[in-house]
Amino acid sequence: MMVKGSLRWTAVASFHSLRVVTGKGNDLRGGPVRSCHSATSPHLSPAASGTVRSYDEIPGNWRNSLASLYTFWKLGGLKNIHRIMVNNFNTFGPIYREKVGYYESVNIINPEDAAILFKAEGRYPKRLTVEAWTAYRDYRNRRYGVLLKNGEDWRSNRVILNKEVISPQVVGNFVPLLDEVGQDFVSRVHKQIERSGKGRWTADFSHELFRFALESVSHVLYGERLGLLQDHIDPDTQKFIDCITLMFNTTSPMLYIPPALLRRVGAKVWRDHVEAWDAIFSHADRCIQNIYRKLRQSPESEGKYPGVLASLLMLDKLSIEDIKANVTELMAGGVDTTSITLLWTMYELARYPDLQEQLRAEVQDAWASSQGDMIKMLKSIPLVKGAIKETLRLHPVAVSLQRYITEDIVIQNYHIPSGTLVQLGLYAMGRNPQIFPRPLQYNPARWLKGESHYFKSLSFGFGPRQCLGRRIAEIEMQLFLI
């Protein structure tokens, strides 16, 4: 944060970057990997003429799924998937097909090809789901939120939620709540510096950012503070934090092993996952009860935005179970994603002191011109917004975006049939020198007006199925940096 007693961040050696550097190396076990597409790689622009080639002619490792699965795990599996995708694009070019076990997809990297993909997503866009989360909901007979839903049920819910959560008009609702948390975080940091007696902050930054992100998203969604930025946390709140952490930790193993199998054998990871989600939904139940109690006691609004949960309850267009499902999904998807992005942003800024000063000057000018009006201020910080986009280019939260196409399409002169899973490699695209000049340089100015950004900034997705929590995340991160 760069106003009101701002802190200057310095690079710390303990924070390790997953780097992809230009060179001849090709070591997927942790060594350097070339930026996507060397001079000898196929040209990136879509083929504009010639005979369309068949689906079976798409290059890649798809003919022997078991051999591909063995190679995938040998090279690090999901933990190393970003490097594996970079290597595959280097090997096969801007489009390749793969089949790993029963999982088959076509992978693309070109922004122009991304435009073709999203035009073919249809009225009801469909992507990969988090199997562990759907398995829990099926087990407990709970409703899916829009993150997990498909078809008309998804669309009808999404239309209602868009107006309450992602519409530009909601910015005025979210800013005061998120700014309050941001100011408290600054105060907490300064108090910790004073107590340390060392003149510097020595807390676990990633842990502090997790608490900040959870406090922020809870304030917006539930309309209440959890008290995570206080020195002492009450036992119920601590249990809630522990369960959120447990939910994330138990989700990852079930990306490797089908949840149905783990449930059948009574695996501990499955039992822990169920316990975590039970507690998260119980928290939502308590919040709903508190909101109804407050409405009975004081039915007249006091002018303060009550939070997404209360707003949806008063709107009365979704069932309570649908509201609960969507709010818990927003919470689950809005904690580690923003905290990790902020962690990478501070790391990158620590490497470029001159850039810190440029951002500070922009923030100070915006503060003066807006006279402290945070909503107006957010309209005058293009470089700060560029810094967040640049972080997401180099360090995207998701390695790829996925869509099941609903019609036959042609990409790079290859026919791709309807129903195929197509993935856009975000990590690989962000480090491609033919798409982003000097891709390993952290340069927020590349996102300012004057340059073409056509389908290049897709970290929050695109179209009707873009990230529902996008507006919350963007405002939260922008306010944190200023």
CSV table of C-alpha atoms in Angstrom, one decimal:
chain,number,residue,atom,x,y,z
A,1,MET,CA,0.0,0.0,0.0
A,2,MET,CA,1.5,3.2,-1.1
A,3,VAL,CA,-0.5,6.0,0.6
A,4,LYS,CA,-0.9,6.7,4.3
A,5,GLY,CA,2.3,5.4,5.8
A,6,SER,CA,3.1,3.2,2.9
A,7,LEU,CA,5.5,0.3,3.2
A,8,ARG,CA,8.5,-0.3,0.8
A,9,TRP,CA,8.9,-3.9,0.0
A,10,THR,CA,12.3,-5.6,-0.7
A,11,ALA,CA,12.9,-8.8,-2.4
A,12,VAL,CA,13.5,-11.8,-0.1
A,13,ALA,CA,15.4,-14.8,-1.2
A,14,SER,CA,13.1,-17.2,0.6
A,15,PHE,CA,10.3,-16.6,-2.0
A,16,HIS,CA,11.0,-19.0,-4.9
A,17,SER,CA,9.8,-18.2,-8.4
A,18,LEU,CA,8.7,-20.8,-10.9
A,19,ARG,CA,10.7,-19.3,-13.7
A,20,VAL,CA,10.6,-20.0,-17.4
A,21,VAL,CA,13.7,-18.5,-19.1
A,22,THR,CA,14.8,-18.3,-22.7
A,23,GLY,CA,17.6,-20.7,-23.5
A,24,LYS,CA,18.4,-24.1,-24.7
A,25,GLY,CA,17.4,-26.0,-21.6
A,26,ASN,CA,14.4,-28.3,-21.6
A,27,ASP,CA,14.5,-29.8,-18.2
A,28,LEU,CA,11.0,-30.4,-16.9
A,29,ARG,CA,12.2,-31.5,-13.4
A,30,GLY,CA,12.8,-28.0,-12.3
A,31,GLY,CA,15.5,-26.5,-14.5
A,32,PRO,CA,15.1,-23.7,-17.0
A,33,VAL,CA,12.6,-24.1,-19.8
A,34,ARG,CA,12.5,-22.2,-23.1
A,35,SER,CA,10.0,-19.5,-23.6
A,36,CYS,CA,7.3,-20.9,-25.9
A,37,HIS,CA,8.1,-21.0,-29.6
A,38,SER,CA,11.7,-20.6,-30.7
A,39,ALA,CA,12.6,-19.1,-34.1
A,40,THR,CA,12.1,-22.6,-35.6
A,41,SER,CA,8.6,-23.1,-34.2
A,42,PRO,CA,5.5,-23.0,-36.4
A,43,HIS,CA,4.1,-19.5,-37.0
A,44,LEU,CA,1.5,-18.4,-34.5
A,45,SER,CA,-1.1,-16.8,-36.7
A,46,PRO,CA,-4.0,-19.0,-37.8
A,47,ALA,CA,-3.7,-20.5,-41.3
A,48,ALA,CA,-5.8,-18.5,-43.6
A,49,SER,CA,-5.8,-20.8,-46.6
A,50,GLY,CA,-5.3,-24.4,-47.7
A,51,THR,CA,-7.2,-27.6,-47.2
A,52,VAL,CA,-8.6,-28.1,-43.7
A,53,ARG,CA,-6.8,-31.0,-42.1
A,54,SER,CA,-8.6,-33.7,-40.0
A,55,TYR,CA,-8.8,-33.9,-36.2
A,56,ASP,CA,-6.6,-37.0,-36.3
A,57,GLU,CA,-3.8,-35.0,-38.0
A,58,ILE,CA,-3.4,-32.6,-35.1
A,59,PRO,CA,0.1,-33.2,-33.7
A,60,GLY,CA,0.6,-34.4,-30.1
A,61,ASN,CA,0.9,-37.3,-27.8
A,62,TRP,CA,-2.6,-38.7,-28.1
A,63,ARG,CA,-2.3,-42.1,-29.7
A,64,ASN,CA,-1.1,-44.0,-26.7
A,65,SER,CA,-3.0,-42.7,-23.6
A,66,LEU,CA,-1.3,-45.0,-21.1
A,67,ALA,CA,2.2,-44.1,-22.4
A,68,SER,CA,1.2,-40.4,-22.2
A,69,LEU,CA,0.0,-40.9,-18.6
A,70,TYR,CA,3.3,-42.5,-17.6
A,71,THR,CA,5.2,-39.7,-19.2
A,72,PHE,CA,3.0,-37.1,-17.5
A,73,TRP,CA,3.6,-38.5,-14.0
A,74,LYS,CA,7.3,-39.0,-14.7
A,75,LEU,CA,7.6,-35.3,-15.5
A,76,GLY,CA,5.9,-34.2,-12.3
A,77,GLY,CA,2.2,-34.5,-13.1
A,78,LEU,CA,-0.1,-31.7,-12.0
A,79,LYS,CA,2.7,-30.0,-9.9
A,80,ASN,CA,4.7,-29.5,-13.1
A,81,ILE,CA,1.8,-29.1,-15.6
A,82,HIS,CA,2.8,-25.5,-16.5
A,83,ARG,CA,6.2,-26.6,-17.7
A,84,ILE,CA,4.8,-29.7,-19.4
A,85,MET,CA,2.5,-27.4,-21.5
A,86,VAL,CA,5.4,-25.0,-22.3
A,87,ASN,CA,7.4,-28.0,-23.5
A,88,ASN,CA,4.6,-29.4,-25.6
A,89,PHE,CA,4.0,-26.0,-27.3
A,90,ASN,CA,7.7,-25.8,-28.1
A,91,THR,CA,7.6,-29.3,-29.5
A,92,PHE,CA,4.3,-29.4,-31.5
A,93,GLY,CA,3.6,-25.7,-32.2
A,94,PRO,CA,0.6,-23.5,-31.4
A,95,ILE,CA,-1.9,-26.4,-31.3
A,96,TYR,CA,-1.5,-29.9,-30.0
A,97,ARG,CA,-3.7,-32.8,-29.0
A,98,GLU,CA,-3.1,-35.0,-26.0
A,99,LYS,CA,-4.7,-37.9,-24.2
A,100,VAL,CA,-3.5,-38.6,-20.7
A,101,GLY,CA,-5.4,-41.7,-19.4
A,102,TYR,CA,-9.1,-41.0,-20.1
A,103,TYR,CA,-8.5,-37.2,-20.2
A,104,GLU,CA,-8.3,-35.9,-23.8
A,105,SER,CA,-8.0,-32.3,-25.0
A,106,VAL,CA,-6.8,-30.0,-27.7
A,107,ASN,CA,-4.5,-27.2,-26.5
A,108,ILE,CA,-4.0,-23.8,-28.1
A,109,ILE,CA,-1.9,-20.7,-27.3
A,110,ASN,CA,-2.7,-18.1,-29.9
A,111,PRO,CA,-4.9,-15.2,-28.8
A,112,GLU,CA,-6.7,-15.2,-32.2
A,113,ASP,CA,-7.4,-18.9,-31.7
A,114,ALA,CA,-8.8,-18.1,-28.2
A,115,ALA,CA,-11.3,-15.8,-29.9
A,116,ILE,CA,-12.5,-18.6,-32.1
A,117,LEU,CA,-12.8,-20.9,-29.1
A,118,PHE,CA,-14.9,-18.6,-27.1
A,119,LYS,CA,-17.2,-17.8,-30.0
A,120,ALA,CA,-17.9,-21.6,-30.1
A,121,GLU,CA,-18.8,-22.0,-26.4
A,122,GLY,CA,-22.5,-21.8,-27.1
A,123,ARG,CA,-25.4,-20.6,-25.0
A,124,TYR,CA,-24.4,-22.8,-22.1
A,125,PRO,CA,-20.6,-22.7,-21.8
A,126,LYS,CA,-19.2,-25.8,-20.1
A,127,ARG,CA,-15.8,-26.3,-18.6
A,128,LEU,CA,-14.0,-28.8,-16.4
A,129,THR,CA,-15.5,-29.1,-12.9
A,130,VAL,CA,-13.8,-29.6,-9.6
A,131,GLU,CA,-14.7,-33.3,-9.0
A,132,ALA,CA,-14.0,-33.2,-5.3
A,133,TRP,CA,-16.5,-30.4,-4.8
A,134,THR,CA,-19.2,-32.0,-6.8
A,135,ALA,CA,-18.6,-35.3,-5.1
A,136,TYR,CA,-19.2,-33.7,-1.7
A,137,ARG,CA,-22.4,-32.0,-2.8
A,138,ASP,CA,-23.7,-35.2,-4.3
A,139,TYR,CA,-22.8,-37.0,-1.0
A,140,ARG,CA,-24.6,-34.5,1.2
A,141,ASN,CA,-27.4,-33.8,-1.4
A,142,ARG,CA,-26.5,-30.1,-1.6
A,143,ARG,CA,-27.1,-27.8,-4.5
A,144,TYR,CA,-24.4,-26.8,-6.9
A,145,GLY,CA,-23.5,-23.2,-7.4
A,146,VAL,CA,-22.9,-21.7,-10.8
A,147,LEU,CA,-19.2,-22.7,-10.6
A,148,LEU,CA,-20.3,-26.3,-10.8
A,149,LYS,CA,-23.6,-26.1,-12.7
A,150,ASN,CA,-24.3,-26.4,-16.4
A,151,GLY,CA,-27.1,-25.9,-18.8
A,152,GLU,CA,-30.3,-23.8,-18.3
A,153,ASP,CA,-30.0,-24.1,-14.5
A,154,TRP,CA,-26.6,-22.5,-14.7
A,155,ARG,CA,-27.8,-19.7,-16.9
A,156,SER,CA,-30.9,-18.8,-14.9
A,157,ASN,CA,-28.8,-18.6,-11.7
A,158,ARG,CA,-26.0,-16.7,-13.4
A,159,VAL,CA,-28.2,-14.0,-14.9
A,160,ILE,CA,-29.4,-13.1,-11.4
A,161,LEU,CA,-26.0,-13.3,-9.8
A,162,ASN,CA,-24.3,-11.2,-12.5
A,163,LYS,CA,-26.4,-8.2,-11.5
A,164,GLU,CA,-25.5,-8.6,-7.8
A,165,VAL,CA,-21.9,-9.6,-8.0
A,166,ILE,CA,-20.1,-8.8,-11.3
A,167,SER,CA,-22.0,-5.8,-12.8
A,168,PRO,CA,-19.9,-2.6,-12.8
A,169,GLN,CA,-22.7,-1.0,-10.8
A,170,VAL,CA,-21.8,-3.0,-7.7
A,171,VAL,CA,-18.4,-1.3,-7.3
A,172,GLY,CA,-19.9,1.3,-5.0
A,173,ASN,CA,-21.2,-1.5,-2.8
A,174,PHE,CA,-18.0,-3.3,-2.4
A,175,VAL,CA,-15.4,-0.5,-2.1
A,176,PRO,CA,-16.3,0.7,1.4
A,177,LEU,CA,-16.3,-2.9,2.8
A,178,LEU,CA,-13.0,-3.8,1.1
A,179,ASP,CA,-11.3,-0.5,1.9
A,180,GLU,CA,-12.1,-0.9,5.6
A,181,VAL,CA,-10.3,-4.3,5.6
A,182,GLY,CA,-7.3,-2.8,3.7
A,183,GLN,CA,-6.9,0.0,6.1
A,184,ASP,CA,-7.0,-2.4,9.0
A,185,PHE,CA,-4.3,-4.5,7.4
A,186,VAL,CA,-2.0,-1.5,7.1
A,187,SER,CA,-2.5,-0.7,10.7
A,188,ARG,CA,-1.8,-4.3,11.7
A,189,VAL,CA,1.5,-4.3,9.7
A,190,HIS,CA,2.7,-1.1,11.4
A,191,LYS,CA,1.8,-2.4,14.8
A,192,GLN,CA,3.7,-5.6,14.2
A,193,ILE,CA,6.7,-3.5,13.0
A,194,GLU,CA,6.7,-1.4,16.2
A,195,ARG,CA,6.4,-4.5,18.4
A,196,SER,CA,9.3,-6.3,16.6
A,197,GLY,CA,11.7,-3.6,17.7
A,198,LYS,CA,13.7,-4.3,14.5
A,199,GLY,CA,12.2,-1.5,12.3
A,200,ARG,CA,11.0,-4.0,9.7
A,201,TRP,CA,8.2,-6.5,9.2
A,202,THR,CA,9.1,-10.1,10.0
A,203,ALA,CA,5.7,-11.8,9.8
A,204,ASP,CA,4.9,-14.7,7.5
A,205,PHE,CA,3.7,-12.7,4.5
A,206,SER,CA,1.8,-15.5,2.8
A,207,HIS,CA,0.0,-16.3,6.0
A,208,GLU,CA,-0.9,-12.7,6.5
A,209,LEU,CA,-2.2,-12.3,3.0
A,210,PHE,CA,-4.4,-15.4,3.4
A,211,ARG,CA,-6.0,-13.8,6.5
A,212,PHE,CA,-6.4,-10.5,4.7
A,213,ALA,CA,-8.1,-12.2,1.7
A,214,LEU,CA,-10.4,-14.3,3.8
A,215,GLU,CA,-11.4,-11.3,5.9
A,216,SER,CA,-12.0,-9.3,2.7
A,217,VAL,CA,-14.2,-11.8,0.9
A,218,SER,CA,-16.1,-12.6,4.1
A,219,HIS,CA,-16.9,-9.0,4.7
A,220,VAL,CA,-18.3,-8.6,1.1
A,221,LEU,CA,-20.1,-11.9,1.0
A,222,TYR,CA,-21.5,-12.3,4.5
A,223,GLY,CA,-21.5,-8.6,5.6
A,224,GLU,CA,-19.6,-9.4,8.7
A,225,ARG,CA,-16.0,-9.3,9.9
A,226,LEU,CA,-14.3,-12.4,11.1
A,227,GLY,CA,-11.7,-10.6,13.1
A,228,LEU,CA,-8.7,-12.2,11.3
A,229,LEU,CA,-6.6,-9.0,11.5
A,230,GLN,CA,-6.8,-8.9,15.3
A,231,ASP,CA,-4.1,-10.3,17.6
A,232,HIS,CA,-6.5,-12.9,19.1
A,233,ILE,CA,-9.0,-14.9,17.1
A,234,ASP,CA,-12.0,-16.6,18.8
A,235,PRO,CA,-12.1,-20.4,18.6
A,236,ASP,CA,-15.1,-20.6,16.3
A,237,THR,CA,-13.4,-18.3,13.7
A,238,GLN,CA,-10.2,-20.3,14.0
A,239,LYS,CA,-12.1,-23.5,13.3
A,240,PHE,CA,-13.6,-21.8,10.2
A,241,ILE,CA,-10.1,-20.9,9.0
A,242,ASP,CA,-8.8,-24.3,9.7
A,243,CYS,CA,-11.6,-25.9,7.7
A,244,ILE,CA,-11.1,-23.6,4.7
A,245,THR,CA,-7.4,-24.6,4.7
A,246,LEU,CA,-8.4,-28.3,5.1
A,247,MET,CA,-10.8,-28.0,2.2
A,248,PHE,CA,-8.1,-26.7,-0.1
A,249,ASN,CA,-5.5,-29.2,1.1
A,250,THR,CA,-7.9,-32.2,0.5
A,251,THR,CA,-9.0,-30.9,-2.9
A,252,SER,CA,-5.6,-31.4,-4.5
A,253,PRO,CA,-5.2,-35.1,-3.9
A,254,MET,CA,-8.6,-35.8,-5.4
A,255,LEU,CA,-7.4,-34.3,-8.7
A,256,TYR,CA,-5.2,-37.4,-8.9
A,257,ILE,CA,-7.6,-40.0,-7.6
A,258,PRO,CA,-11.4,-40.2,-8.3
A,259,PRO,CA,-13.3,-39.0,-5.2
A,260,ALA,CA,-15.8,-41.9,-5.6
A,261,LEU,CA,-13.0,-44.4,-5.1
A,262,LEU,CA,-11.7,-42.5,-2.0
A,263,ARG,CA,-15.2,-42.4,-0.6
A,264,ARG,CA,-15.8,-46.1,-1.2
A,265,VAL,CA,-12.6,-47.1,0.7
A,266,GLY,CA,-13.3,-44.6,3.5
A,267,ALA,CA,-10.0,-42.7,2.8
A,268,LYS,CA,-9.0,-40.1,5.4
A,269,VAL,CA,-8.6,-37.4,2.7
A,270,TRP,CA,-12.3,-37.9,1.8
A,271,ARG,CA,-13.5,-37.8,5.4
A,272,ASP,CA,-11.5,-34.7,6.0
A,273,HIS,CA,-12.9,-33.1,2.9
A,274,VAL,CA,-16.4,-33.8,4.0
A,275,GLU,CA,-15.7,-32.4,7.5
A,276,ALA,CA,-14.3,-29.2,6.0
A,277,TRP,CA,-17.2,-28.5,3.7
A,278,ASP,CA,-19.7,-29.4,6.5
A,279,ALA,CA,-18.2,-26.6,8.6
A,280,ILE,CA,-18.1,-24.1,5.8
A,281,PHE,CA,-21.8,-24.7,5.0
A,282,SER,CA,-22.6,-24.5,8.7
A,283,HIS,CA,-21.0,-21.1,8.8
A,284,ALA,CA,-23.2,-20.0,5.9
A,285,ASP,CA,-26.2,-21.3,7.8
A,286,ARG,CA,-25.3,-19.2,10.9
A,287,CYS,CA,-24.8,-16.1,8.7
A,288,ILE,CA,-28.2,-16.6,7.2
A,289,GLN,CA,-29.8,-16.9,10.6
A,290,ASN,CA,-28.0,-13.7,11.8
A,291,ILE,CA,-29.2,-11.8,8.7
A,292,TYR,CA,-32.8,-12.8,9.3
A,293,ARG,CA,-32.5,-11.9,12.9
A,294,LYS,CA,-31.1,-8.4,12.0
A,295,LEU,CA,-33.9,-7.9,9.5
A,296,ARG,CA,-36.5,-8.7,12.0
A,297,GLN,CA,-35.0,-6.3,14.6
A,298,SER,CA,-34.3,-3.5,12.1
A,299,PRO,CA,-36.2,-4.0,8.8
A,300,GLU,CA,-35.2,-0.5,7.6
A,301,SER,CA,-31.8,-0.4,5.8
A,302,GLU,CA,-29.3,2.0,7.4
A,303,GLY,CA,-27.7,2.8,4.1
A,304,LYS,CA,-24.7,0.4,4.4
A,305,TYR,CA,-24.5,-2.4,2.0
A,306,PRO,CA,-25.3,-5.6,3.9
A,307,GLY,CA,-23.2,-8.0,1.9
A,308,VAL,CA,-24.0,-10.3,-1.1
A,309,LEU,CA,-25.7,-12.9,1.0
A,310,ALA,CA,-28.2,-10.5,2.6
A,311,SER,CA,-28.7,-8.8,-0.7
A,312,LEU,CA,-29.6,-12.1,-2.4
A,313,LEU,CA,-31.9,-13.1,0.5
A,314,MET,CA,-33.8,-9.8,0.2
A,315,LEU,CA,-34.0,-10.0,-3.6
A,316,ASP,CA,-35.8,-13.3,-3.1
A,317,LYS,CA,-35.1,-14.6,-6.7
A,318,LEU,CA,-33.1,-17.7,-5.7
A,319,SER,CA,-33.8,-20.4,-3.2
A,320,ILE,CA,-31.9,-20.3,0.1
A,321,GLU,CA,-30.1,-23.5,-0.9
A,322,ASP,CA,-29.0,-21.9,-4.2
A,323,ILE,CA,-27.9,-18.8,-2.4
A,324,LYS,CA,-25.9,-20.8,0.1
A,325,ALA,CA,-24.3,-22.8,-2.6
A,326,ASN,CA,-23.2,-19.8,-4.6
A,327,VAL,CA,-21.9,-17.8,-1.7
A,328,THR,CA,-19.8,-20.7,-0.4
A,329,GLU,CA,-18.3,-21.2,-3.9
A,330,LEU,CA,-17.5,-17.5,-4.1
A,331,MET,CA,-15.8,-17.7,-0.8
A,332,ALA,CA,-13.8,-20.8,-1.7
A,333,GLY,CA,-12.7,-19.4,-5.0
A,334,GLY,CA,-11.8,-16.0,-3.6
A,335,VAL,CA,-9.2,-16.6,-0.9
A,336,ASP,CA,-6.0,-18.3,-2.1
A,337,THR,CA,-6.5,-16.9,-5.6
A,338,THR,CA,-6.2,-13.2,-4.6
A,339,SER,CA,-3.7,-13.8,-1.8
A,340,ILE,CA,-1.3,-15.7,-4.2
A,341,THR,CA,-1.7,-13.0,-6.9
A,342,LEU,CA,-0.9,-10.3,-4.3
A,343,LEU,CA,2.1,-12.3,-3.1
A,344,TRP,CA,3.5,-12.5,-6.6
A,345,THR,CA,2.8,-8.8,-7.2
A,346,MET,CA,4.7,-7.7,-4.2
A,347,TYR,CA,7.5,-10.0,-5.1
A,348,GLU,CA,7.8,-8.5,-8.6
A,349,LEU,CA,7.5,-4.9,-7.3
A,350,ALA,CA,10.3,-5.7,-4.8
A,351,ARG,CA,12.5,-6.4,-7.8
A,352,TYR,CA,11.8,-3.1,-9.5
A,353,PRO,CA,12.2,-0.1,-7.0
A,354,ASP,CA,11.8,2.4,-9.9
A,355,LEU,CA,8.5,0.9,-10.7
A,356,GLN,CA,7.4,1.2,-7.1
A,357,GLU,CA,8.0,4.9,-7.3
A,358,GLN,CA,6.0,5.2,-10.5
A,359,LEU,CA,3.1,3.4,-8.9
A,360,ARG,CA,3.4,5.6,-5.7
A,361,ALA,CA,3.3,8.8,-7.8
A,362,GLU,CA,0.2,7.6,-9.7
A,363,VAL,CA,-1.6,6.7,-6.4
A,364,GLN,CA,-0.7,10.0,-4.8
A,365,ASP,CA,-1.9,11.9,-7.9
A,366,ALA,CA,-5.1,9.9,-7.9
A,367,TRP,CA,-5.6,10.5,-4.2
A,368,ALA,CA,-5.3,14.2,-4.6
A,369,SER,CA,-7.5,14.5,-7.7
A,370,SER,CA,-10.3,12.3,-6.1
A,371,GLN,CA,-10.0,14.1,-2.8
A,372,GLY,CA,-10.0,10.7,-1.0
A,373,ASP,CA,-13.0,9.3,-2.8
A,374,MET,CA,-11.9,5.7,-3.2
A,375,ILE,CA,-14.5,4.9,-6.0
A,376,LYS,CA,-13.2,7.9,-8.1
A,377,MET,CA,-9.7,7.0,-7.2
A,378,LEU,CA,-10.0,3.5,-8.7
A,379,LYS,CA,-10.8,5.1,-12.1
A,380,SER,CA,-7.4,6.9,-12.1
A,381,ILE,CA,-4.8,4.2,-11.4
A,382,PRO,CA,-4.2,2.5,-14.8
A,383,LEU,CA,-0.6,1.5,-13.9
A,384,VAL,CA,-1.8,-0.2,-10.7
A,385,LYS,CA,-4.3,-2.1,-12.7
A,386,GLY,CA,-1.6,-2.9,-15.2
A,387,ALA,CA,0.6,-4.3,-12.4
A,388,ILE,CA,-2.1,-6.8,-11.5
A,389,LYS,CA,-2.6,-7.8,-15.1
A,390,GLU,CA,1.1,-8.2,-15.5
A,391,THR,CA,1.3,-10.4,-12.4
A,392,LEU,CA,-1.5,-12.6,-13.8
A,393,ARG,CA,0.3,-12.8,-17.1
A,394,LEU,CA,3.5,-14.2,-15.6
A,395,HIS,CA,1.9,-16.1,-12.7
A,396,PRO,CA,-1.7,-17.0,-13.6
A,397,VAL,CA,-3.7,-18.7,-10.9
A,398,ALA,CA,-4.9,-21.2,-13.4
A,399,VAL,CA,-2.5,-22.8,-15.9
A,400,SER,CA,-5.3,-22.9,-18.6
A,401,LEU,CA,-8.8,-22.0,-19.5
A,402,GLN,CA,-11.1,-24.8,-20.7
A,403,ARG,CA,-14.2,-25.0,-22.8
A,404,TYR,CA,-16.2,-27.9,-24.3
A,405,ILE,CA,-17.1,-26.5,-27.7
A,406,THR,CA,-20.7,-26.8,-28.9
A,407,GLU,CA,-20.0,-26.7,-32.6
A,408,ASP,CA,-17.4,-27.8,-35.1
A,409,ILE,CA,-14.5,-25.3,-35.5
A,410,VAL,CA,-11.3,-24.8,-37.4
A,411,ILE,CA,-8.2,-23.7,-35.6
A,412,GLN,CA,-4.7,-23.5,-37.2
A,413,ASN,CA,-6.4,-25.2,-40.2
A,414,TYR,CA,-7.3,-28.2,-38.2
A,415,HIS,CA,-10.9,-29.4,-37.8
A,416,ILE,CA,-12.0,-29.8,-34.2
A,417,PRO,CA,-15.4,-31.5,-33.7
A,418,SER,CA,-18.2,-30.4,-31.4
A,419,GLY,CA,-17.9,-31.7,-27.9
A,420,THR,CA,-14.1,-31.5,-27.8
A,421,LEU,CA,-12.4,-30.1,-24.7
A,422,VAL,CA,-10.2,-27.3,-25.8
A,423,GLN,CA,-7.7,-25.7,-23.4
A,424,LEU,CA,-6.0,-22.3,-23.8
A,425,GLY,CA,-2.6,-22.3,-22.2
A,426,LEU,CA,-2.5,-19.1,-20.1
A,427,TYR,CA,0.9,-19.7,-18.5
A,428,ALA,CA,2.5,-20.6,-21.8
A,429,MET,CA,0.8,-17.7,-23.6
A,430,GLY,CA,2.0,-15.2,-21.0
A,431,ARG,CA,5.6,-16.2,-21.5
A,432,ASN,CA,5.6,-16.4,-25.3
A,433,PRO,CA,7.9,-13.8,-26.9
A,434,GLN,CA,5.8,-13.7,-30.1
A,435,ILE,CA,2.8,-12.7,-28.1
A,436,PHE,CA,4.5,-10.6,-25.4
A,437,PRO,CA,7.8,-9.0,-26.3
A,438,ARG,CA,10.4,-9.5,-23.6
A,439,PRO,CA,8.0,-11.8,-21.8
A,440,LEU,CA,10.1,-12.4,-18.7
A,441,GLN,CA,10.3,-8.6,-18.0
A,442,TYR,CA,7.7,-7.4,-15.5
A,443,ASN,CA,6.3,-4.4,-17.3
A,444,PRO,CA,2.8,-3.1,-16.2
A,445,ALA,CA,3.0,-0.3,-18.8
A,446,ARG,CA,2.4,-2.9,-21.6
A,447,TRP,CA,-1.2,-2.9,-20.5
A,448,LEU,CA,-1.8,0.8,-20.9
A,449,LYS,CA,-3.7,2.2,-23.8
A,450,GLY,CA,-2.0,2.2,-27.2
A,451,GLU,CA,-1.2,-1.5,-27.4
A,452,SER,CA,-3.4,-4.3,-28.7
A,453,HIS,CA,-4.6,-6.5,-25.9
A,454,TYR,CA,-6.9,-8.7,-28.1
A,455,PHE,CA,-7.7,-11.8,-26.1
A,456,LYS,CA,-4.4,-11.5,-24.2
A,457,SER,CA,-5.7,-10.8,-20.7
A,458,LEU,CA,-7.9,-13.8,-19.8
A,459,SER,CA,-6.9,-14.7,-16.2
A,460,PHE,CA,-10.5,-14.2,-15.1
A,461,GLY,CA,-11.9,-16.0,-18.2
A,462,PHE,CA,-14.1,-14.6,-20.8
A,463,GLY,CA,-17.8,-14.3,-21.8
A,464,PRO,CA,-20.8,-15.5,-19.8
A,465,ARG,CA,-18.8,-18.0,-17.9
A,466,GLN,CA,-16.0,-15.7,-16.7
A,467,CYS,CA,-15.1,-15.7,-13.0
A,468,LEU,CA,-18.1,-14.6,-11.0
A,469,GLY,CA,-16.0,-13.2,-8.3
A,470,ARG,CA,-13.9,-11.1,-10.7
A,471,ARG,CA,-15.2,-7.7,-9.5
A,472,ILE,CA,-14.6,-8.5,-5.9
A,473,ALA,CA,-11.1,-9.8,-6.6
A,474,GLU,CA,-10.1,-6.8,-8.8
A,475,ILE,CA,-11.3,-4.2,-6.3
A,476,GLU,CA,-9.7,-6.1,-3.4
A,477,MET,CA,-6.3,-6.2,-5.0
A,478,GLN,CA,-6.4,-2.6,-6.3
A,479,LEU,CA,-7.3,-1.3,-2.9
A,480,PHE,CA,-4.5,-3.4,-1.3
A,481,LEU,CA,-1.9,-1.9,-3.6
A,482,ILE,CA,-3.0,1.7,-3.1
